[in-house]
Amino acid sequence: STEYKKWLELSQEEKIQTPMPNTYNADLTDELIANFTKINTPSILNEFTNRKDNFSLENMSAVYTDSSYNLNNDIKVAVKNQMSTNECWAFSAISSLETNLSLTKQLQEITNFSVRHMDYATSRTFLDGVNEQGYKREVGEGGIPNVAFNYLINGQGAVLESDMPFKDNEDKVNLSEIDKQVNTIATGYNTLPSIYKKYDSEGNAICYNSNGVEYSEKALEAARNIIKSHLINYGAIAATTAANYSEYYNNPSDIVHATAYYCNNSNLSRDHAITIVGWDDNYSRTNFNKDNMPKKDGAYIVLNSYSTDVMDKGYYYISYEDYLIEASLYGVTSTSKVDYDNIYQNDFYGGIYPVGASSQDTGYIASVFTRKETNPEVVNSIGISAMSVAEYEIYINPVDSDISLDKLVKVGETGYISQGYQRVDITPTKVTGEKFAVVVKQKSYKGTGFYFPIETKIKDTVYEYATSNSGNSLISLDGDLWYNLKDINIQGVDMENADTCLKAFTTISKSDNNTKDDENKDNNDNNNKDDNNPSTELKIVSEYYKIQDGYITKVTYNTKISEFKKNITTNATQVDFIDANGNVITNTEELVKTGMKVKFNNTTEYTIIVRGDLNGDGNISLVDFSKLIAHISERPE
């Protein structure tokens, strides 16, 4: 990225004082530009949200084409206080996690997670020794989004606030202080489109992407609509800006009570993390500092981390044209309680560099893992870090490290995944050997090339302690001829300490049988026991959905099958999803749709009802709204 290239030119002393920016950023595909610049009918939802009867559409108080939105309209957003600490980066990431959990799980009360644990668990030195899993950073030095969001996916966190409460200090503690039980992990996050700025002689902001290409008006609209869509559907977005310069606030003599901020100085570096919770396209440019005013209206609604006593009860506005506000944006898209026994990963510190080939859009990525258990394990999901918009086929060799195509079993596939990270549920697969291998076939969006992230050692950065699990990370352009990353020479990149970014999540198998046939036999025996033994009662419960009279209701729109399954607790050994044509659905990334059926142990069947989805596509569209309006207009007063 342009920002990273500028950072490389800093002196060593300046680098220490300036957080390392992303080495890469997200760009837009033609399809995304088209999808997010369609002519949309103005929102008609206000007609429904003020009704006094029982009609409701949760989490649908806005669409991204609305002129304004505030996440507080839908959920309670916690305003916190970092006090004298440098933990703004952790507050921002934790806010993204907490709001996503509240919004997508429809929780009335927010779950508070420990910011202090994120700071300490990712740091290096303690009173009684060294944290071998720490980055090259110390408590109190601040952090970067890459570290924060990797902490949420690699098994370090998140930890409940009550397990390691916030303190207004960053004193060194003993290693035992970070030995806490992980409560919730992020199973997905997006790296949102990057919008860089430079300014012409008249002060107009010129927006361009990470390759230095100026955004067209259509592409810029699409990029901002994607950001807005994330806020509505997934919650708050972690962002950064240059905040320590009073002349850019609308009240420079008393910035504690300022309510608007706009910086157009492209020589400044980011120094503060904040959280975007909404937008207002019509927020007047005249609300900003009269001596430093943007050329156009419009601003993001931003949550600071200094309590409700500052600014406007903890919030303020940052202009769309601010130099850094749109340069580095991350947001959690899905979460889960800890549902695994082991995480296998060669990329503990997270992907940082993009590598690959521009000559083709398809290639293969492999990670080989050495098992931690002597008993068989079942791989239930695979974590994929995506450098570009791509779709994947997922394969496993469950018995050894051979990644020849004829040794692999296909266990899952995805549609297009956005830039960021996504944990994908697969056909549960028992692994029994000393080693096993995970291979993904990546097909990038047309014309974008075969690029993927690697973790590697980067001297004088937080990634200095990254080391390769040598020989266990491989790539191929055709699935036949494979190359170890350590044998590839890329100028300026430490490939000796490079690893591919795939994760495998396993549970310890309850059976010590070693064959697929034996496992299937066990499952069939269990199914028969449920069918014929009245003492074995089938249990199906959910704290999110209503299960009654052959229906499962209260399912929100845009819910994937994988997420639906996580929100159901059952002792059934077989759960099948069946489409309107009676076919069993194998792709767990498909949306749950009204009319879809779910069958437990091949005996008990429920019909799924998705709120507001009348046409059975899993989403809420103008077709659904039209039908709702027609239905309501026919109801007697």
XYZ file of C-alpha atoms in Angstrom:
637
model
C 0.000 0.000 0.000
C 1.032 3.613 -0.493
C 0.969 4.239 3.257
C 3.237 1.259 3.933
C 5.738 2.396 1.292
C 5.912 5.813 2.976
C 6.399 4.148 6.361
C 9.374 2.138 5.051
C 11.141 5.419 4.265
C 11.007 6.598 7.909
C 14.079 6.526 10.148
C 14.280 3.770 12.772
C 13.346 6.243 15.499
C 10.347 7.472 13.501
C 9.207 3.881 12.846
C 9.159 3.172 16.570
C 6.934 6.200 17.119
C 4.633 5.484 14.160
C 2.398 2.384 14.067
C 3.130 0.210 11.046
C 0.321 0.583 8.477
C -1.130 -2.259 6.429
C 1.164 -3.640 3.752
C -1.874 -4.144 1.530
C -5.415 -2.855 1.342
C -8.736 -3.873 -0.125
C -9.836 -2.799 -3.570
C -13.111 -3.142 -5.454
C -14.091 -5.621 -8.143
C -16.304 -4.591 -11.051
C -19.109 -6.705 -9.603
C -18.972 -4.948 -6.236
C -19.000 -1.567 -7.937
C -22.067 -2.602 -9.935
C -23.904 -4.105 -6.959
C -23.354 -1.125 -4.684
C -24.207 1.616 -7.188
C -27.564 0.311 -8.380
C -30.444 2.765 -8.472
C -32.323 2.020 -5.274
C -35.843 2.996 -4.294
C -35.650 5.210 -1.176
C -36.143 3.271 2.036
C -39.789 2.586 2.883
C -38.957 1.003 6.215
C -39.831 4.035 8.312
C -43.444 3.281 7.455
C -43.090 0.050 9.428
C -40.714 0.922 12.267
C -43.173 3.360 13.857
C -46.177 1.035 13.798
C -47.835 0.345 17.168
C -48.990 -3.196 16.416
C -46.957 -6.406 16.562
C -45.377 -5.952 13.136
C -41.598 -5.511 13.297
C -38.456 -5.961 11.246
C -35.490 -6.216 13.634
C -32.214 -4.658 12.528
C -33.877 -3.176 9.425
C -34.228 0.467 10.410
C -32.064 1.534 7.473
C -30.482 0.576 4.177
C -27.129 1.796 2.926
C -28.751 4.222 0.492
C -30.340 6.141 3.377
C -28.792 9.550 3.966
C -28.031 8.852 7.635
C -27.789 6.007 10.116
C -26.602 5.461 13.681
C -25.934 1.982 15.066
C -27.427 3.139 18.358
C -30.818 3.068 16.626
C -30.665 -0.738 16.622
C -28.483 -1.770 19.561
C -26.884 -0.371 22.654
C -23.305 0.693 21.909
C -21.016 0.864 24.951
C -19.074 4.104 25.418
C -15.829 3.268 27.228
C -12.833 5.126 28.628
C -9.198 4.267 27.930
C -8.129 6.909 30.457
C -4.308 7.303 30.445
C -3.575 4.049 28.565
C -2.613 3.665 24.906
C -5.243 0.990 24.335
C -7.405 2.881 21.822
C -6.556 0.268 19.148
C -7.893 -2.514 21.365
C -11.035 -0.553 22.339
C -11.798 -0.043 18.667
C -11.463 -3.732 17.736
C -13.377 -4.914 20.808
C -16.225 -2.501 19.963
C -16.448 -4.107 16.526
C -16.704 -7.549 18.151
C -19.239 -6.489 20.802
C -21.567 -4.660 18.409
C -21.463 -7.521 15.900
C -22.445 -9.969 18.622
C -25.308 -7.750 19.812
C -26.572 -6.989 16.306
C -26.373 -10.444 14.717
C -27.457 -12.420 17.796
C -30.169 -9.889 18.769
C -28.877 -9.563 22.326
C -30.600 -6.995 24.509
C -27.532 -6.441 26.697
C -24.040 -5.954 25.329
C -21.378 -8.518 26.261
C -18.258 -6.768 27.541
C -14.865 -8.165 26.543
C -11.456 -7.407 28.027
C -9.429 -4.753 26.255
C -6.641 -5.198 28.793
C -6.259 -8.870 27.893
C -5.825 -8.017 24.188
C -3.083 -5.534 25.082
C -1.207 -7.879 27.418
C -1.690 -11.193 25.556
C -0.139 -9.736 22.387
C 2.839 -8.148 24.231
C 6.235 -9.742 24.824
C 7.901 -9.256 28.225
C 6.421 -9.843 31.678
C 7.686 -9.641 35.246
C 8.530 -13.342 35.328
C 9.531 -14.058 31.760
C 8.704 -13.817 28.062
C 5.371 -14.439 26.399
C 6.414 -16.723 23.536
C 3.162 -15.924 21.730
C 3.656 -12.168 21.993
C 4.417 -9.880 19.086
C 7.414 -7.561 19.120
C 5.579 -4.977 21.182
C 5.324 -4.069 24.834
C 2.268 -3.194 26.876
C 1.508 0.497 26.486
C 3.164 0.893 23.084
C -0.127 0.960 21.228
C -1.059 -1.470 18.486
C -2.297 -1.942 14.944
C -5.539 -3.428 13.571
C -3.743 -6.479 12.146
C -2.663 -7.527 15.643
C -6.073 -6.814 17.187
C -8.122 -8.765 14.655
C -5.637 -11.638 14.487
C -5.968 -11.957 18.289
C -9.687 -12.537 17.729
C -9.170 -15.452 15.309
C -6.003 -17.260 16.455
C -7.270 -18.533 19.826
C -5.808 -15.817 22.064
C -9.145 -14.074 22.676
C -11.643 -12.644 23.296
C -11.817 -12.898 27.102
C -14.659 -11.567 29.213
C -14.100 -8.173 30.842
C -14.812 -9.737 34.245
C -11.865 -12.136 33.787
C -9.323 -9.342 33.263
C -10.918 -5.982 34.104
C -9.634 -2.688 32.735
C -7.135 -0.768 34.887
C -5.812 2.715 34.344
C -2.225 1.515 34.060
C -0.066 -0.578 31.777
C 2.301 -1.945 34.410
C 4.063 -5.223 33.779
C 2.419 -8.259 35.388
C 3.179 -11.979 35.719
C 2.494 -14.320 32.798
C -0.217 -16.097 34.789
C -2.338 -12.917 34.499
C -3.041 -13.594 30.809
C -3.890 -17.270 31.310
C -7.620 -16.765 30.843
C -10.347 -18.807 29.201
C -11.308 -17.601 25.732
C -15.037 -16.909 25.619
C -15.741 -15.804 22.041
C -13.796 -15.835 18.773
C -14.341 -13.976 15.526
C -15.195 -16.437 12.774
C -15.120 -13.721 10.153
C -13.972 -10.162 9.569
C -13.795 -7.924 6.515
C -11.014 -5.670 5.353
C -13.152 -2.909 3.888
C -12.282 -0.889 0.769
C -9.399 1.517 1.287
C -9.893 5.125 0.223
C -6.758 7.257 0.194
C -6.752 11.022 -0.381
C -4.601 13.765 -1.721
C -5.650 17.365 -2.180
C -5.439 19.701 -5.145
C -4.441 23.365 -4.978
C -7.994 24.392 -4.102
C -8.312 21.847 -1.276
C -10.537 19.354 -3.081
C -10.033 15.753 -1.953
C -8.924 13.391 -4.720
C -9.676 9.781 -3.743
C -7.623 6.837 -4.993
C -7.036 3.171 -4.184
C -3.956 1.389 -2.835
C -2.513 1.104 -6.344
C -2.625 4.856 -6.796
C -5.532 4.724 -9.263
C -8.099 7.490 -8.822
C -11.589 6.321 -7.925
C -14.302 7.048 -10.435
C -17.411 8.676 -8.994
C -19.211 5.345 -9.326
C -16.445 3.353 -7.593
C -16.199 5.856 -4.738
C -19.953 5.628 -4.202
C -19.695 1.832 -4.154
C -16.803 1.833 -1.676
C -18.692 4.038 0.769
C -21.880 2.020 0.313
C -19.972 -1.139 1.258
C -18.781 0.590 4.428
C -22.349 1.690 5.198
C -23.752 -1.765 4.457
C -21.310 -3.298 6.924
C -22.451 -0.907 9.659
C -26.095 -1.912 9.192
C -25.569 -5.658 8.828
C -22.523 -6.420 10.959
C -21.875 -3.561 13.392
C -19.135 -1.066 14.148
C -15.947 -0.588 12.112
C -12.454 -0.112 13.542
C -10.697 2.883 11.984
C -7.734 5.209 12.551
C -6.980 8.881 12.121
C -4.473 11.588 13.051
C -6.131 12.984 16.160
C -3.480 14.880 18.105
C -3.632 18.173 16.208
C -5.993 20.745 17.683
C -6.184 22.908 14.528
C -8.288 20.240 12.801
C -11.099 20.236 15.388
C -14.066 22.590 15.185
C -13.247 23.817 18.684
C -9.418 24.004 18.639
C -9.162 25.814 21.966
C -11.124 23.081 23.759
C -10.845 19.840 21.807
C -12.255 17.847 24.744
C -15.629 19.348 23.840
C -15.155 19.478 20.068
C -17.794 17.725 17.970
C -16.293 17.650 14.463
C -12.905 16.867 12.950
C -11.337 17.204 9.507
C -7.649 16.860 8.661
C -6.314 17.387 5.135
C -2.609 17.249 5.966
C -1.180 14.336 3.987
C 2.145 14.590 5.834
C 0.651 13.348 9.089
C 0.586 9.751 10.301
C -2.252 8.024 12.103
C -1.944 8.178 15.872
C -5.369 7.226 17.243
C -7.902 4.447 16.719
C -11.609 5.212 16.787
C -14.812 3.344 15.904
C -17.238 4.232 13.119
C -20.865 3.643 14.164
C -22.841 5.586 11.544
C -22.938 8.276 8.892
C -24.726 11.462 7.846
C -24.454 12.410 4.177
C -25.964 15.824 4.900
C -23.749 16.800 7.827
C -22.824 20.351 6.813
C -19.252 21.260 5.980
C -19.827 24.475 7.924
C -19.851 22.474 11.167
C -16.094 21.997 10.843
C -13.309 24.441 11.685
C -13.888 27.582 9.611
C -10.135 27.806 8.936
C -9.956 24.152 7.905
C -13.150 23.143 6.188
C -13.873 20.275 3.755
C -15.270 21.126 0.351
C -18.280 18.805 0.618
C -20.918 17.846 3.174
C -20.985 14.406 4.755
C -19.336 12.713 7.728
C -19.011 9.487 9.679
C -20.393 9.270 13.210
C -17.455 8.175 15.325
C -17.182 6.718 18.818
C -14.147 7.815 20.797
C -12.792 5.941 23.829
C -12.695 8.673 26.456
C -16.084 8.286 28.201
C -19.338 10.219 27.780
C -17.746 13.289 29.396
C -15.916 14.304 26.225
C -17.140 15.579 22.862
C -20.859 14.857 22.281
C -21.359 12.215 24.985
C -18.367 10.322 23.620
C -19.134 10.805 19.902
C -18.070 13.211 17.184
C -18.162 13.604 13.388
C -15.231 13.033 11.031
C -15.563 14.307 7.466
C -15.662 11.817 4.597
C -12.780 13.869 3.184
C -10.524 13.386 6.233
C -7.073 12.234 5.144
C -6.957 8.919 7.064
C -10.482 7.999 8.183
C -11.124 5.638 5.234
C -7.594 4.319 4.721
C -7.651 1.276 7.020
C -11.037 -0.198 7.977
C -11.823 -3.541 9.623
C -15.070 -5.011 10.884
C -16.123 -8.299 12.482
C -18.751 -10.169 10.430
C -19.410 -13.268 12.569
C -18.589 -14.755 15.966
C -18.803 -18.022 17.859
C -18.352 -19.396 21.318
C -15.320 -21.678 21.560
C -16.527 -24.778 19.719
C -13.233 -26.552 19.083
C -10.613 -28.501 21.037
C -7.615 -27.543 18.890
C -6.660 -24.893 16.357
C -4.009 -25.923 13.852
C -2.286 -22.924 12.281
C 1.127 -22.088 10.860
C 0.184 -18.400 10.687
C -0.224 -17.570 14.391
C 0.820 -13.924 13.880
C -1.375 -13.484 10.822
C -0.927 -12.781 7.127
C 0.933 -9.612 6.270
C 2.331 -9.808 2.713
C 0.481 -10.557 -0.531
C 2.299 -12.938 -2.879
C 1.199 -14.757 -6.007
C 0.997 -14.473 -9.759
C -0.773 -11.966 -11.982
C -0.750 -14.315 -14.986
C -3.670 -16.463 -13.807
C -6.625 -16.296 -11.443
C -6.558 -19.881 -10.106
C -4.054 -21.650 -7.861
C -3.653 -23.957 -4.870
C -2.544 -23.233 -1.299
C -1.594 -25.919 1.233
C -0.774 -26.179 4.938
C 0.523 -29.359 6.571
C -0.109 -29.822 10.300
C 1.363 -32.119 12.934
C -1.367 -33.379 15.212
C -1.406 -32.632 18.936
C -3.549 -35.640 19.878
C -3.041 -39.401 19.861
C -6.781 -40.035 19.595
C -8.536 -39.269 16.324
C -9.834 -35.744 15.785
C -12.586 -34.387 13.589
C -11.907 -31.313 11.456
C -15.128 -29.278 11.434
C -14.093 -25.996 9.837
C -11.265 -24.303 7.967
C -10.129 -20.693 8.423
C -9.227 -18.885 5.205
C -7.492 -15.511 4.984
C -8.321 -13.845 1.678
C -6.115 -11.203 0.069
C -8.554 -10.597 -2.766
C -12.153 -11.479 -3.576
C -12.071 -15.219 -4.341
C -13.994 -18.484 -4.095
C -12.575 -21.740 -2.749
C -12.765 -25.498 -2.923
C -11.495 -27.167 0.266
C -9.681 -30.516 0.431
C -8.132 -32.606 3.225
C -5.717 -35.516 3.381
C -6.760 -36.981 6.762
C -3.978 -39.545 7.143
C -0.659 -37.932 6.177
C 1.058 -34.952 4.554
C 0.742 -36.062 0.917
C -0.959 -33.272 -1.061
C -1.202 -35.080 -4.374
C -4.659 -34.450 -5.787
C -5.497 -38.178 -5.771
C -4.819 -38.298 -2.017
C -7.194 -35.458 -1.182
C -10.876 -35.574 -0.242
C -13.088 -32.613 -1.116
C -14.866 -31.482 2.065
C -16.382 -28.108 1.174
C -16.612 -25.107 -1.096
C -17.542 -21.455 -0.858
C -18.992 -18.694 -2.935
C -16.932 -15.517 -3.253
C -15.302 -14.463 0.022
C -14.424 -10.820 0.614
C -10.996 -9.617 1.650
C -10.335 -10.487 5.266
C -10.929 -13.770 7.075
C -13.690 -16.372 7.038
C -14.045 -19.624 8.943
C -15.868 -22.098 6.680
C -17.778 -25.126 7.970
C -16.941 -28.317 6.080
C -18.121 -31.920 6.012
C -16.789 -33.174 9.385
C -13.686 -35.220 8.587
C -11.827 -37.541 10.947
C -8.022 -37.205 10.896
C -6.043 -40.132 12.268
C -2.450 -39.825 11.088
C 0.503 -38.150 12.771
C 0.056 -35.374 10.196
C -2.745 -34.143 7.986
C -2.942 -31.622 5.162
C -5.405 -28.897 4.182
C -5.477 -27.703 0.575
C -7.641 -24.971 -0.940
C -8.142 -24.280 -4.605
C -8.493 -20.527 -4.920
C -10.277 -18.969 -7.869
C -9.903 -15.205 -7.644
C -12.380 -12.786 -9.128
C -11.781 -12.468 -12.864
C -8.677 -10.569 -13.841
C -7.396 -9.971 -10.299
C -4.640 -12.612 -10.356
C -3.817 -15.457 -7.976
C -2.760 -13.641 -4.801
C -2.841 -14.843 -1.205
C -1.448 -13.660 2.159
C 1.588 -15.075 3.919
C 2.852 -14.657 7.452
C 6.535 -13.788 7.548
C 9.217 -12.216 9.683
C 9.650 -8.471 9.138
C 12.592 -6.975 10.998
C 11.959 -3.982 13.255
C 8.180 -4.491 13.235
C 5.697 -6.332 15.447
C 6.236 -9.362 13.149
C 9.925 -9.789 13.976
C 9.325 -12.991 15.958
C 7.410 -14.790 13.215
C 9.171 -18.015 12.233
C 8.166 -20.612 9.674
C 7.056 -24.146 10.381
C 9.512 -24.946 7.602
C 8.357 -27.096 4.709
C 4.690 -27.142 5.770
C 3.469 -24.282 3.588
C 3.205 -24.903 -0.125
C 1.652 -23.403 -3.260
C 0.883 -24.652 -6.752
C -0.421 -23.092 -9.946
C -1.949 -26.311 -11.248
C -2.364 -28.655 -8.246
C 0.331 -30.936 -9.651
C 3.682 -29.170 -9.283
C 4.104 -27.864 -5.723
C 6.598 -25.363 -4.281
C 7.598 -24.862 -0.655
C 7.389 -21.181 0.264
C 10.916 -21.346 1.675
C 12.242 -22.312 -1.778
C 10.702 -19.287 -3.509
C 12.752 -16.119 -3.860
C 10.853 -12.822 -3.611
C 12.975 -9.707 -3.311
C 12.578 -7.960 0.032
C 10.504 -10.755 1.608
C 11.885 -13.261 4.145
C 10.541 -16.435 2.518
C 12.614 -18.640 4.858
C 10.212 -17.564 7.615
C 7.030 -17.541 5.537
C 3.838 -19.563 6.025
C 0.495 -19.874 4.279
C -2.602 -18.643 6.114
C -4.956 -21.585 6.629
C -6.391 -22.786 9.940
C -8.049 -26.070 10.879
C -10.470 -26.299 13.827
C -10.906 -29.752 15.348
C -12.772 -31.565 18.076
C -11.455 -34.739 19.675
C -13.319 -37.720 18.278
C -15.439 -39.661 20.759
C -14.696 -42.828 18.814
C -11.270 -44.381 18.336
C -12.330 -46.133 15.129
C -10.008 -45.287 12.272
C -12.129 -45.795 9.186
C -14.869 -43.816 7.511
C -17.027 -46.952 7.320
C -16.760 -47.520 11.067
C -17.637 -43.883 11.729
C -20.690 -44.107 9.480
C -21.721 -47.312 11.242
C -21.486 -45.580 14.611
C -23.639 -42.732 13.311
C -26.214 -45.151 11.935
C -26.303 -46.999 15.263
C -26.883 -43.733 17.070
C -29.635 -42.790 14.634
C -31.354 -46.115 15.178
C -31.086 -45.677 18.915
C -32.893 -42.328 18.675
C -35.539 -43.814 16.402
C -36.326 -46.941 18.412
C -35.392 -46.286 22.022
C -37.904 -43.955 23.670
C -35.474 -43.330 26.530
C -33.173 -41.439 24.116
C -35.058 -38.182 23.637
C -34.162 -35.954 20.718
C -33.339 -32.456 22.002
C -33.443 -29.346 19.816
C -33.177 -25.958 21.547
C -32.046 -22.439 20.677
C -31.699 -19.194 22.594
C -32.009 -17.259 19.313
C -34.884 -18.956 17.465
C -38.401 -20.095 18.344
C -38.916 -23.830 17.749
C -42.570 -24.830 17.890
C -45.316 -26.682 15.989
C -43.065 -27.863 13.177
C -41.567 -24.414 12.491
C -38.347 -22.621 13.389
C -39.017 -18.880 13.407
C -37.311 -15.621 14.469
C -34.513 -16.314 11.973
C -32.988 -13.059 10.716
C -32.408 -12.376 7.037
C -28.948 -12.942 5.503
C -28.218 -15.872 7.881
C -25.941 -18.558 6.461
C -26.580 -22.260 7.142
C -23.267 -22.434 9.032
C -24.385 -19.645 11.396
C -27.863 -21.152 11.787
C -26.313 -24.471 12.890
C -24.218 -22.715 15.538
C -27.372 -21.143 16.977
C -29.050 -24.532 17.457
C -28.149 -26.936 20.275
C -29.086 -30.551 19.598
C -28.057 -34.097 20.423
C -28.958 -35.207 16.903
C -26.152 -36.979 15.098
C -27.379 -35.978 11.645
C -28.731 -32.598 10.569
C -29.769 -32.075 6.930
C -30.962 -28.917 5.195
C -33.377 -29.480 2.331
C -34.272 -26.996 -0.394
C -37.669 -26.381 -1.995
C -37.022 -29.149 -4.544
C -36.306 -31.748 -1.853
C -32.537 -31.769 -2.412
C -30.079 -31.939 0.496
C -27.922 -28.798 0.626
C -24.186 -29.422 1.108
C -22.865 -25.853 0.848
C -23.097 -24.367 4.351
C -22.353 -20.881 2.996
C -25.813 -20.763 1.403
C -28.386 -18.483 2.995
C -31.174 -19.949 5.119
C -34.427 -19.243 3.264
C -38.105 -19.211 4.108
C -39.544 -22.603 3.170
C -36.260 -24.436 3.597
C -36.567 -27.533 5.789
C -34.151 -28.863 8.396
C -34.325 -32.549 9.333
C -32.801 -34.034 12.488
C -31.721 -37.692 12.494
C -33.721 -38.147 9.305
C -36.940 -38.267 11.366
C -37.887 -34.897 12.852
C -38.451 -32.090 10.362
C -39.015 -28.348 10.768
C -39.825 -25.650 8.221
C -37.719 -22.509 8.553
C -39.299 -19.041 8.457
C -36.918 -16.120 7.845
C -38.271 -12.810 9.088
C -39.404 -10.586 6.230
C -38.303 -13.076 3.557
C -41.530 -13.731 1.659
C -40.067 -14.784 -1.677
C -37.733 -17.422 -0.234
C -34.328 -16.004 -1.171
C -33.008 -15.555 2.381
C -32.908 -11.772 2.147
C -35.332 -8.880 2.333
C -35.939 -7.209 -1.008
C -38.350 -4.695 -2.495
C -40.456 -7.654 -3.653
C -40.880 -8.678 -0.011
C -41.715 -5.107 1.006
C -44.348 -4.870 -1.716
C -45.991 -8.050 -0.487
C -45.848 -6.816 3.108
C -47.478 -3.520 2.151
C -50.199 -5.333 0.240
C -50.821 -7.659 3.180
C -50.938 -4.894 5.781
C -53.218 -2.727 3.642
C -55.718 -5.609 3.494
C -55.778 -6.072 7.267
C -58.881 -4.736 9.038
C -58.375 -1.659 11.164
